[in-house]
CSV table of C-alpha atoms and ligand atoms in Angstrom, one decimal:
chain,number,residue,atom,x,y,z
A,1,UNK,CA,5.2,-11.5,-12.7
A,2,UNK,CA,6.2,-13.8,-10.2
A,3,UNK,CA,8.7,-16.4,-9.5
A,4,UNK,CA,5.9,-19.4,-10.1
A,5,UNK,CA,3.8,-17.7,-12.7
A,6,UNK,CA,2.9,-19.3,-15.6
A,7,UNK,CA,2.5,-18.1,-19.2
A,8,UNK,CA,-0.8,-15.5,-20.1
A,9,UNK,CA,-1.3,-18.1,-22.6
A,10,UNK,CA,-2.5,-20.9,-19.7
A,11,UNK,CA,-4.8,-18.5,-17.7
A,12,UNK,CA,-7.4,-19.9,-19.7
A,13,UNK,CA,-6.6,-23.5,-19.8
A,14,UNK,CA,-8.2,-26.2,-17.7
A,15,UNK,CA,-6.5,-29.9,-17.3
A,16,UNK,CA,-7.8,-32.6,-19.3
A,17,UNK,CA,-10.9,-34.3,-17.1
A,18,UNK,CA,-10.8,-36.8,-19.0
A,19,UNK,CA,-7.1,-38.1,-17.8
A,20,UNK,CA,-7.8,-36.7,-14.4
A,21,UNK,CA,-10.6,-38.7,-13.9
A,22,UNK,CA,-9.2,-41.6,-14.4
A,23,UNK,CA,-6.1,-41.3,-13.0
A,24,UNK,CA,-8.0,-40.5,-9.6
A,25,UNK,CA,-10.5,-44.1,-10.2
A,26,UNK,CA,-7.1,-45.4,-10.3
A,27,UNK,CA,-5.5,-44.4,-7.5
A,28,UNK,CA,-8.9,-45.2,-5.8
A,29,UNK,CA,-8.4,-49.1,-6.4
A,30,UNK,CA,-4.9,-48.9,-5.6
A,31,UNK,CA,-6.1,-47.2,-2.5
A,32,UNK,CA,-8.4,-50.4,-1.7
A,33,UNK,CA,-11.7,-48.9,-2.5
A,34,UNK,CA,-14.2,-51.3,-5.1
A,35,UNK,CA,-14.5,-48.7,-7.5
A,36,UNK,CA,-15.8,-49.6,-10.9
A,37,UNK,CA,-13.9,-47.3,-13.5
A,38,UNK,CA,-16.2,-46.7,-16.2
A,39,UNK,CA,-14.2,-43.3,-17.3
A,40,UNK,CA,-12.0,-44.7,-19.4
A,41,UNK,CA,-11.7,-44.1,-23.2
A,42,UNK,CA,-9.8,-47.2,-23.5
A,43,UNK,CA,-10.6,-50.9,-24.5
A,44,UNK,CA,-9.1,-53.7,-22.0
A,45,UNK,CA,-7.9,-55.7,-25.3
A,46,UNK,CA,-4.2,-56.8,-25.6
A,47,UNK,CA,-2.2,-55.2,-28.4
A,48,UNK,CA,-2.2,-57.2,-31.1
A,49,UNK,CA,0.8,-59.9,-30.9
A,50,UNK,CA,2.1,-59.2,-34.1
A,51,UNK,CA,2.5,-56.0,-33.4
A,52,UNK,CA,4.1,-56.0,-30.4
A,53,UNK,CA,6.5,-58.5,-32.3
A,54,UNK,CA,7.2,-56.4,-35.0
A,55,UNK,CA,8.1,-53.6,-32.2
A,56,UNK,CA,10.3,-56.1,-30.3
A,57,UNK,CA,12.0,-56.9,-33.4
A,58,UNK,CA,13.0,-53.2,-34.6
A,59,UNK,CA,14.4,-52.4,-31.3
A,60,UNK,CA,16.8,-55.9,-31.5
A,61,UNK,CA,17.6,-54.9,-35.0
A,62,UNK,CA,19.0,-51.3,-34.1
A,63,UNK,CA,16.0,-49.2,-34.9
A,64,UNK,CA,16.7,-47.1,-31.8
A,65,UNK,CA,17.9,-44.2,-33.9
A,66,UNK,CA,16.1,-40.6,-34.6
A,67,UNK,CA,13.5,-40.8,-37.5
A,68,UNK,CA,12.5,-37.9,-39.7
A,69,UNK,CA,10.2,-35.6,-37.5
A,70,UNK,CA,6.6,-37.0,-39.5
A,71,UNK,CA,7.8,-40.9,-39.7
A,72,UNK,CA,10.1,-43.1,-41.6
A,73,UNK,CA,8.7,-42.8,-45.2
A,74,UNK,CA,7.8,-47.0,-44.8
A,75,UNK,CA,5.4,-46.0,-42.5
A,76,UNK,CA,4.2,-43.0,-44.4
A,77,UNK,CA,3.7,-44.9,-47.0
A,78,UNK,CA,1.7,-47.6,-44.7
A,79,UNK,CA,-0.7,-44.8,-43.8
A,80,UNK,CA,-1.2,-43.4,-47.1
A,81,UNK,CA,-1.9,-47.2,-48.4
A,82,UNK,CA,-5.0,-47.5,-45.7
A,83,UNK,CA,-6.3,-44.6,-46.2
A,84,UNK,CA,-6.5,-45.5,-50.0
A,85,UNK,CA,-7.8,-49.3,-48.5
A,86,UNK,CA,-10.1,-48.3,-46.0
A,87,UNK,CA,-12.0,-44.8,-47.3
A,88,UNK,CA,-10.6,-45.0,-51.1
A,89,UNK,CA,-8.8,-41.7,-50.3
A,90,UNK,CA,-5.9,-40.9,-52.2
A,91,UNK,CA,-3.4,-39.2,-50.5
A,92,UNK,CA,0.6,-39.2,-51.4
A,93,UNK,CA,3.1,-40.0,-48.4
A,94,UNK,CA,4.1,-36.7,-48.1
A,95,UNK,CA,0.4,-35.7,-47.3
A,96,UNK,CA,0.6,-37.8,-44.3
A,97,UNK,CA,2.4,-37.1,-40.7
A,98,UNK,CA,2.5,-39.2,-37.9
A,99,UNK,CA,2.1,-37.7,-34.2
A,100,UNK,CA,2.0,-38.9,-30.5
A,101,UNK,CA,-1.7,-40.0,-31.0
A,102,UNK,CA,-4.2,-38.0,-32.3
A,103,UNK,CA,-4.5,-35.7,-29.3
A,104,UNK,CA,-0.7,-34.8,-30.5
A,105,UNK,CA,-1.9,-34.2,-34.3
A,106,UNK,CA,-4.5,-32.3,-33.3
A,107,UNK,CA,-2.5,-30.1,-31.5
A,108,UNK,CA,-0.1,-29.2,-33.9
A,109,UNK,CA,-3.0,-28.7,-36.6
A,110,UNK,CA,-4.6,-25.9,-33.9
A,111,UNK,CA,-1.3,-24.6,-33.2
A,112,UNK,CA,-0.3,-24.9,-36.8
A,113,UNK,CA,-3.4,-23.0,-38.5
A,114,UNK,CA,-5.2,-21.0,-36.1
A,115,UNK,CA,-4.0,-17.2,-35.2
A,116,UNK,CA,-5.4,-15.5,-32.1
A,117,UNK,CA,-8.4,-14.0,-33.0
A,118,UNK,CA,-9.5,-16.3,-35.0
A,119,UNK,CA,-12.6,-18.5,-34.1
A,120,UNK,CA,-13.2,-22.5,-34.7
A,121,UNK,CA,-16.5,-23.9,-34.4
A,122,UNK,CA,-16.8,-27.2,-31.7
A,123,UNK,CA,-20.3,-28.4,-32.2
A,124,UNK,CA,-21.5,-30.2,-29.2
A,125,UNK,CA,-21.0,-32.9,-27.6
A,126,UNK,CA,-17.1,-32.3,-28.3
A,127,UNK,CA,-14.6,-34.5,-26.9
A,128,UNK,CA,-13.2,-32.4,-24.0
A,129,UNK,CA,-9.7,-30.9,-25.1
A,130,UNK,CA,-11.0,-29.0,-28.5
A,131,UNK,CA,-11.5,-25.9,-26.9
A,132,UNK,CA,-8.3,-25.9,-24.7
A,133,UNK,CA,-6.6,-26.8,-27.3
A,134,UNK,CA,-8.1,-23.7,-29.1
A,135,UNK,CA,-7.4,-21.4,-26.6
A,136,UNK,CA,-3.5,-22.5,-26.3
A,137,UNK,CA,-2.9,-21.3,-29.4
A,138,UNK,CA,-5.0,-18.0,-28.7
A,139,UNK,CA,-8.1,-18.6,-31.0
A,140,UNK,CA,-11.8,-18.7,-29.4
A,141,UNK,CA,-13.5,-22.3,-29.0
A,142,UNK,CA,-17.2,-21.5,-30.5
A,143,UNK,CA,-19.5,-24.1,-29.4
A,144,UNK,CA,-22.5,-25.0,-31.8
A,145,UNK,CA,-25.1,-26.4,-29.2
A,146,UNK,CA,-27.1,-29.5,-31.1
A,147,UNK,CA,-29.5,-29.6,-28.8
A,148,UNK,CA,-29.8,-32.8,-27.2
A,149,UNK,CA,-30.2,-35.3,-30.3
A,150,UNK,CA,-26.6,-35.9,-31.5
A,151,UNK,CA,-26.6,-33.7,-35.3
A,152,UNK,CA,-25.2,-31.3,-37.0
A,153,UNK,CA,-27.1,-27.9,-36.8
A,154,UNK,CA,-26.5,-26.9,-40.1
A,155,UNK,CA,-28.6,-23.3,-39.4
A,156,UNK,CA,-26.6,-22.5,-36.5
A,157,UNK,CA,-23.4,-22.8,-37.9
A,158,UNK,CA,-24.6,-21.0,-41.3
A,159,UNK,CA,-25.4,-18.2,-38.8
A,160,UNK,CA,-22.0,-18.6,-36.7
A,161,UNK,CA,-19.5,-18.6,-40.0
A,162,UNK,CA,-17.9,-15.1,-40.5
A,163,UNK,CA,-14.7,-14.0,-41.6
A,164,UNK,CA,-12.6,-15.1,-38.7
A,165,UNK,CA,-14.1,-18.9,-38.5
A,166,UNK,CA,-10.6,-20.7,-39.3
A,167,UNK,CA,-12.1,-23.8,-38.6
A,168,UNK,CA,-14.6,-26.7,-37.6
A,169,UNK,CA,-14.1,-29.0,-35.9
A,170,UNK,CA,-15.7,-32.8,-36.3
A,171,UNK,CA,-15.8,-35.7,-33.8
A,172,UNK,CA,-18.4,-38.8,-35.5
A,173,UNK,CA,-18.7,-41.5,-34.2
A,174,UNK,CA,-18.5,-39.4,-31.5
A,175,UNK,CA,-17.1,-38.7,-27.6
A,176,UNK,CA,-18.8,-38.2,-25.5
A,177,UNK,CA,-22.2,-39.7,-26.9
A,178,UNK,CA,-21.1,-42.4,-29.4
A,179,UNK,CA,-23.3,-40.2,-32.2
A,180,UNK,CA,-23.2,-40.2,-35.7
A,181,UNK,CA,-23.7,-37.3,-38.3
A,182,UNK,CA,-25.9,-38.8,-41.5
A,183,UNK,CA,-24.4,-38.6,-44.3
A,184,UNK,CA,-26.5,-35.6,-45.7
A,185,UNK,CA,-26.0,-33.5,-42.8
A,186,UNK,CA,-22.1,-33.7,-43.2
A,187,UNK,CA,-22.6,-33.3,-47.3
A,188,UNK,CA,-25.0,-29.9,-45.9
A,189,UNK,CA,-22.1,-29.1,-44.5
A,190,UNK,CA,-19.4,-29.0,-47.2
A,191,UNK,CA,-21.8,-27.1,-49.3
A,192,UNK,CA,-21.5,-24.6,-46.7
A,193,UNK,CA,-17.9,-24.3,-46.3
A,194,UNK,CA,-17.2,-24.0,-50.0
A,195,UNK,CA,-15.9,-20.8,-51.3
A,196,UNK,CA,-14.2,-20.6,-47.9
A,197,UNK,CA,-11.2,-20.6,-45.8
A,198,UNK,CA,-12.3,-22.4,-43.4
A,199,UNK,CA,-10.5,-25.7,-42.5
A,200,UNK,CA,-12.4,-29.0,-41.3
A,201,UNK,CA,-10.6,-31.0,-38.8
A,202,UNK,CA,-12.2,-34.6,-38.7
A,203,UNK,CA,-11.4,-36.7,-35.5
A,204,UNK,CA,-12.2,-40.1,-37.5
A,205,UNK,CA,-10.7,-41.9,-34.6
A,206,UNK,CA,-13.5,-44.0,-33.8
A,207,UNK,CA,-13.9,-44.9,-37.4
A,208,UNK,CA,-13.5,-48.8,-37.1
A,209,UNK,CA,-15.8,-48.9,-33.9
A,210,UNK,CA,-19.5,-48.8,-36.0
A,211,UNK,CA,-22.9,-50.7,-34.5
A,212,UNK,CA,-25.3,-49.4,-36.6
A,213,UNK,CA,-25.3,-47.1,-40.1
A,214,UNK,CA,-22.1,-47.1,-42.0
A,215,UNK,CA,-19.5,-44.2,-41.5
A,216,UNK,CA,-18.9,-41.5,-44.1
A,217,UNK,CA,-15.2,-39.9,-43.8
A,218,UNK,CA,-15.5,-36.2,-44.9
A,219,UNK,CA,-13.0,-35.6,-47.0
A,220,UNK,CA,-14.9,-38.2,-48.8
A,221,UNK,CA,-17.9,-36.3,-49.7
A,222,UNK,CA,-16.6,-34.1,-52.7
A,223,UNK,CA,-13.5,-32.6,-53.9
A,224,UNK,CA,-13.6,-29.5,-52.1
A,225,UNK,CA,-14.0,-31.1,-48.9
A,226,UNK,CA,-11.3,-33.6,-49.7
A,227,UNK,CA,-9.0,-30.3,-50.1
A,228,UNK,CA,-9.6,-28.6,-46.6
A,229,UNK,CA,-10.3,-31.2,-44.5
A,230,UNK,CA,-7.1,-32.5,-42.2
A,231,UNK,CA,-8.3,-36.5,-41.3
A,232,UNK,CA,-7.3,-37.5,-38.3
A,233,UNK,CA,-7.2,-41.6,-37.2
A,234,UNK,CA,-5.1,-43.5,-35.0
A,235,UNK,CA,-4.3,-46.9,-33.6
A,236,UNK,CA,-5.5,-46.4,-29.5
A,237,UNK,CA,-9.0,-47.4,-29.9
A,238,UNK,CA,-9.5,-49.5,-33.1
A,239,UNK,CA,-6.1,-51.5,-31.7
A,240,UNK,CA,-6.0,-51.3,-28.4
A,241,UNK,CA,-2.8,-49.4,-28.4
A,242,UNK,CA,-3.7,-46.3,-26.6
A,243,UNK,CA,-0.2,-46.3,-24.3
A,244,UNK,CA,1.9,-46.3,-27.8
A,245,UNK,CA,1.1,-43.1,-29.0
A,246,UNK,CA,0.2,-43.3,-32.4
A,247,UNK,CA,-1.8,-41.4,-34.5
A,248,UNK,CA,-1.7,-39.9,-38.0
A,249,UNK,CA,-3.0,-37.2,-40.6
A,250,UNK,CA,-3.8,-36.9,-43.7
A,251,UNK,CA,-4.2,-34.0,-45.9
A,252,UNK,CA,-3.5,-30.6,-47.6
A,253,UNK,CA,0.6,-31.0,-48.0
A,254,UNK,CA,1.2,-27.7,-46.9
A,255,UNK,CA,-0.5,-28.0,-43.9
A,256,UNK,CA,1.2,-31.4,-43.2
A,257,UNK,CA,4.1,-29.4,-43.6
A,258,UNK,CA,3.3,-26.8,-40.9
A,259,UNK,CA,2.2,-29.5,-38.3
A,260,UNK,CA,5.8,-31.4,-39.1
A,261,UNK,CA,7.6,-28.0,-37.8
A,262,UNK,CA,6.0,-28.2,-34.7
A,263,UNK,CA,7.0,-31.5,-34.3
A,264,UNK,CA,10.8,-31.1,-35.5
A,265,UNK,CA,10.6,-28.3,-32.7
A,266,UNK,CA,9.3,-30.5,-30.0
A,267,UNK,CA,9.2,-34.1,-29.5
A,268,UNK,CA,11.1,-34.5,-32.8
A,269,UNK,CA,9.3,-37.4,-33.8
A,270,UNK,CA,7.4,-40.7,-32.3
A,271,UNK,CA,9.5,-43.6,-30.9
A,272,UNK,CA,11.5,-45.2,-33.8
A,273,UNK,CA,10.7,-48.5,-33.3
A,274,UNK,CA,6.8,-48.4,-32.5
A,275,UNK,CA,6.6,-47.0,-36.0
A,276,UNK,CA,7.5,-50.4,-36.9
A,277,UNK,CA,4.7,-51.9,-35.2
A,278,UNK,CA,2.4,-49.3,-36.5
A,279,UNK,CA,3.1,-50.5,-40.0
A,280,UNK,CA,2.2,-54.2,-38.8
A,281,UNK,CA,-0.8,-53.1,-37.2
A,282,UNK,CA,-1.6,-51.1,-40.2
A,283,UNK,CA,-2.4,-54.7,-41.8
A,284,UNK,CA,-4.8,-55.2,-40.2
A,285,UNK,CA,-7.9,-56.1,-42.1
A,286,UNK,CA,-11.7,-55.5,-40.9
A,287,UNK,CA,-12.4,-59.2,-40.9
A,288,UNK,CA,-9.0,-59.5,-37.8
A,289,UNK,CA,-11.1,-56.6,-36.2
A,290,UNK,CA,-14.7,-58.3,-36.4
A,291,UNK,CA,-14.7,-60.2,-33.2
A,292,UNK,CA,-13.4,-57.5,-30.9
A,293,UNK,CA,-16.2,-55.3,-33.0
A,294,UNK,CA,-18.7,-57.6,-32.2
A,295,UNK,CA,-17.9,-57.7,-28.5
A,296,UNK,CA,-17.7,-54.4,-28.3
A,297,UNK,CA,-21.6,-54.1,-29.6
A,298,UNK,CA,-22.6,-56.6,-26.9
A,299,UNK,CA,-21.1,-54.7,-24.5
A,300,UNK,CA,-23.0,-51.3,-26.2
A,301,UNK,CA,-26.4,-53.6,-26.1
A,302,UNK,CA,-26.1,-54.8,-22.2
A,303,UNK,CA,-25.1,-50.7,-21.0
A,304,UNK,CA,-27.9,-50.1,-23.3
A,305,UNK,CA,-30.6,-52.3,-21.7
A,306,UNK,CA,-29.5,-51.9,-18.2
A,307,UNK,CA,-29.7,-48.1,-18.6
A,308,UNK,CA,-33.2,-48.7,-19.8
A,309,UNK,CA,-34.3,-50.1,-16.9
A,310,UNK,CA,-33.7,-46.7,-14.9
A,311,UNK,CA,-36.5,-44.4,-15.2
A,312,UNK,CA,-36.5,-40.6,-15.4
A,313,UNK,CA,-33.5,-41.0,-18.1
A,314,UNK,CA,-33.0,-40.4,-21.5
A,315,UNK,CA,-31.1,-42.1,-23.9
A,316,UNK,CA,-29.8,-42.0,-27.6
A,317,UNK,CA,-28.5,-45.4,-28.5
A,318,UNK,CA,-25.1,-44.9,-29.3
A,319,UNK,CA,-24.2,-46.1,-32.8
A,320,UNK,CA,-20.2,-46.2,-32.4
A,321,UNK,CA,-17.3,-45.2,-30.5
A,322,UNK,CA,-17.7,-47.5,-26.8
A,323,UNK,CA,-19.8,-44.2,-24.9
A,324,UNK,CA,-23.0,-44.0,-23.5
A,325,UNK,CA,-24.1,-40.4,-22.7
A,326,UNK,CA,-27.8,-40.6,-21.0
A,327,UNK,CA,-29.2,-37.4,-19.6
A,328,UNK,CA,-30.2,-37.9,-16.1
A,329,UNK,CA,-31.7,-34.3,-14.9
A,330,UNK,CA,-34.7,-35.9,-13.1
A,331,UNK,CA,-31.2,-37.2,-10.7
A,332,UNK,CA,-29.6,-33.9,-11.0
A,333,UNK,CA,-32.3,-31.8,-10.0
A,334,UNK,CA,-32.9,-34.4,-6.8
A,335,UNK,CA,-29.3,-33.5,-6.0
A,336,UNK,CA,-30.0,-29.8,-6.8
A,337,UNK,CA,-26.8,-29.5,-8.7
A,338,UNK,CA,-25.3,-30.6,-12.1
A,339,UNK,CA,-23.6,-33.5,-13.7
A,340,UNK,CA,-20.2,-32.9,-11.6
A,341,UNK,CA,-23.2,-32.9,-8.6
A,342,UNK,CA,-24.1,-36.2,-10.2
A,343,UNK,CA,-21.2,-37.7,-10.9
A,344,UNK,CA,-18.8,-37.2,-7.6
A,345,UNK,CA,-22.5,-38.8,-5.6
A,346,UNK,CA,-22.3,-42.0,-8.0
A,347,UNK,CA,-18.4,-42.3,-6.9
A,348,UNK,CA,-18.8,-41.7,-3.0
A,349,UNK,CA,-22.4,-43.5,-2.8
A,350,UNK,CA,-22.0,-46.2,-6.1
A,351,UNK,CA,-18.3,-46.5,-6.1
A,352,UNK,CA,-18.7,-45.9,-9.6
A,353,UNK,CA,-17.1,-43.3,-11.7
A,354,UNK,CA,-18.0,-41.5,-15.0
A,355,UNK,CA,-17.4,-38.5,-16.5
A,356,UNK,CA,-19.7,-35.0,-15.7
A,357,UNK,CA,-21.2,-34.1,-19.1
A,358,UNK,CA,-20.1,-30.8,-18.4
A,359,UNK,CA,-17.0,-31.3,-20.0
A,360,UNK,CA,-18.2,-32.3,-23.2
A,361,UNK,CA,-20.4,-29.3,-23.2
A,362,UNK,CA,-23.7,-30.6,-22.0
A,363,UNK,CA,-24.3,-30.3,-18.0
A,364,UNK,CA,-27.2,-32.6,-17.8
A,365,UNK,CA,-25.5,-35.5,-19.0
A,366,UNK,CA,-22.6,-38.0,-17.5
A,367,UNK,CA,-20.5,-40.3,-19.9
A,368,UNK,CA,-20.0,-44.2,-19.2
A,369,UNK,CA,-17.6,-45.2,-21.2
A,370,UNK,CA,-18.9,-49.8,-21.9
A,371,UNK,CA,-15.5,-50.3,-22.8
A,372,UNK,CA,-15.1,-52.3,-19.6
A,373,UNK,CA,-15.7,-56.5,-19.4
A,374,UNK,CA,-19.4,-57.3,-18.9
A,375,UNK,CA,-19.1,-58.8,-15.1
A,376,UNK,CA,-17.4,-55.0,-14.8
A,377,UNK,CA,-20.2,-53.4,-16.4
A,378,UNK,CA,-23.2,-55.2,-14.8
A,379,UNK,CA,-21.8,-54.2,-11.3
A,380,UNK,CA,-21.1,-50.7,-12.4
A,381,UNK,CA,-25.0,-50.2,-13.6
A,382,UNK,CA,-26.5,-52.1,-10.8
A,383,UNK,CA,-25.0,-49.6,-8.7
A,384,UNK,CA,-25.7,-46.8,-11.0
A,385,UNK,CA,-29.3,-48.1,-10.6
A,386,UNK,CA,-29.3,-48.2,-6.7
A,387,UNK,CA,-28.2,-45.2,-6.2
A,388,UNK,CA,-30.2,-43.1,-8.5
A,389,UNK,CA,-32.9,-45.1,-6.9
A,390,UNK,CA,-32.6,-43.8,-3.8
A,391,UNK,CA,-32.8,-40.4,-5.1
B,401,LIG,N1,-10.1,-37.8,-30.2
B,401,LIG,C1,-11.1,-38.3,-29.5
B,401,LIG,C2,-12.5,-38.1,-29.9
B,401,LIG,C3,-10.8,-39.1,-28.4
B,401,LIG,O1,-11.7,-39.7,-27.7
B,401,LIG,C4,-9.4,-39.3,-28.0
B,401,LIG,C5,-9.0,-40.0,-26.8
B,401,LIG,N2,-9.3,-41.1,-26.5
B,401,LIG,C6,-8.5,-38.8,-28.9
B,401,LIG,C7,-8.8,-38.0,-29.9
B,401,LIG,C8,-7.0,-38.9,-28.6
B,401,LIG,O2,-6.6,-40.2,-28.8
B,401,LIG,P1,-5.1,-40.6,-29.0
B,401,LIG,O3,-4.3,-39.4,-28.7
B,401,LIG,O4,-4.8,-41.7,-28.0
B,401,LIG,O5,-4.9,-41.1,-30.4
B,402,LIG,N1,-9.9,-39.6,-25.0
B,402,LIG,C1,-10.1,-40.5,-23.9
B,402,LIG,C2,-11.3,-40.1,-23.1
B,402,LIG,O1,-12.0,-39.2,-23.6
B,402,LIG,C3,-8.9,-40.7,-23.1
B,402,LIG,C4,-8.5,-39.6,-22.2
B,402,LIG,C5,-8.2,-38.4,-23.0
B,402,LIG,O2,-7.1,-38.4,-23.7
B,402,LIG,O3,-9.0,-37.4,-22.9
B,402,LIG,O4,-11.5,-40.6,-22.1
């Protein structure tokens, strides 16, 4: 061991890309350079002014103080209420922790619930820190490859379940690809798991951002389901609060109670008083959402069409999250490498940077996230388009 060394535990562990990526398109345009940034999973909407009110007026009023480690019970209580107003899913307060986003929650579930040696199944395209997560806490990520088409392979993961699968984990509508699982391949699922131990995690956090086919929560689909699946949602994307932190869980109270000790042990709890704006933003109804919904699906239209107009790609029309994820190995193979190949020649030539597929778990892919303003957009796949062009 040496002076520097860090812990066995992160041998194995990779940075998020995700955050790196973006964080270097950043510094790019602060450098000067014209990049177009279309890594981003964030929207460029303002926090909803009540909200930010609501904040602004618990910090005047003193609420500057330590909470209890899962959230005041008001805003328990808030959480519990939309869940039961959203999804009609009944959950008491103390069912329900709030975390440091959902990438927090998340966290603490893996750390909370799966023992080294145990193995959770990631099916692919998975948002990119399941498996390090997975690994952190000494379990083995196993990916179930879908095989292009964004579904569940229901065969596969009938073949991959044995006695150590602790859990599985779901992402729909989904990151990278902005997929969705039909309802009766989730409800083939929960048929599977039952008589199990195995746990479902479901990363709902995309839940209010839905173009086309309606969104089925799982712990929705039948009482057993509703008993070992942890929900996770959150306020970053559906309310443009990504820099606040906020996201919560709901389920199994003991669980709940596991993932609250990790969070007494660390960060203690979220700020105090953005759990008051949580609660406002909470309020929200669907009909305050609609217009930045609606935006959003012009936004997924224009990516959609301008994509279209490059040949040699394929493309799954992404029915939510704000992701496009075409598969461009006619490019690739030009380049005679893979989507990193891809994606560092569309930022030196293009000035335009995406995310390598490779990440998520499928090389011949990049992600563009359309979360960005149109005028934004158009010049990000106009360049897209000349450069592949000229390969
Ligand atoms: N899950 C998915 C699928 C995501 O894309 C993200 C990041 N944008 C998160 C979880 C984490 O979100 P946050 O921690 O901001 O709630
Ligand atoms: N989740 C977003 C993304 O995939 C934000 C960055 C991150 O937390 O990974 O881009």
């Amino acid at each position: 061991m040496k002076l520097f060394d860090l812990s066995q535990r992160m041998e194995n562990v990779q940075s998020s890309p995700t955050v790196r990526l973006n964080a270097l398109a950043q510094e790019l345009i602060k450098a000067g350079k014209d990049v177009v940034n279309l890594t981003a999973g964030e929207t460029d909407f303002d926090t909803p002014e009540a909200v930010v009110e609501a904040t602004v007026t618990a910090m005047k009023a003193g609420k500057t103080r330590y909470t209890a480690p899962h959230g005041t019970p008001e805003l328990r209580a808030a959480v519990a209420a939309w869940f039961a107003r959203e999804f009609q899913l009944t959950y008491k307060p103390s069912q329900v922790t709030v975390t440091a986003g959902v990438k927090q929650g998340l966290f603490h579930l893996i750390l909370a619930t799966v023992s080294p040696g145990n193995e959770v199944l990631i099916p692919a395209p998975y948002w990119v820190s399941y498996p390090e997560m997975v690994r952190i806490a000494g379990g083995t990520p196993v990916v179930v490859d879908g095989g292009g088409e964004f579904h569940l392979d229901l065969k596969k993961i009938r073949k991959l379940l044995n006695s150590k699968t602790r859990m599985v984990i779901l992402n729909s509508p989904n990151n990278p690809s902005g997929g969705m699982y039909a309802r009766e391949e989730l409800e083939g699922l929960a048929k599977l798991l039952e008589g199990t131990d195995v746990l479902v995690a479901s990363d709902e956090i995309y839940s209010s951002l839905v173009y086309d086919g309606s969104f089925v929560p799982f712990a929705s689909l039948s009482a057993d389901a509703y008993q070992r699946t942890i929900t996770f949602n959150g306020l970053s994307k559906s309310h443009a609060m990504t820099g606040w932190r906020v996201g919560f869980a709901a389920g199994a109270a003991p669980v709940i109670e596991g993932m609250g000790i990790l969070q007494a042990q660390s960060a203690t709890h979220i700020t105090s008083f953005v759990q008051s704006g949580a609660i406002e933003a909470l309020k929200e109804s669907r009909a305050d959402f609609a217009p930045r919904l609606q935006d959003m699906r012009e936004r997924r239209d224009l990516s959609v069409s301008m994509l279209r107009e490059i040949p040699h790609l394929e493309l799954e029309v992404p029915k939510g999250a704000f992701y496009v994820f075409p598969q461009l190995k006619f490019y690739m193979d030009k380049l005679g490498g893979g989507s990193e190949a891809l994606a560092e020649y569309l930022l030196t030539d293009a000035e335009v940077a995406v995310v390598p597929g490779k990440h998520f778990g499928d090389d011949s892919r990049i992600r563009i996230s359309f979360s960005k303003d149109r005028k934004s957009l158009e010049k990000g796949f106009r360049r897209i388009q000349a450069a592949l062009a000229k390969l």
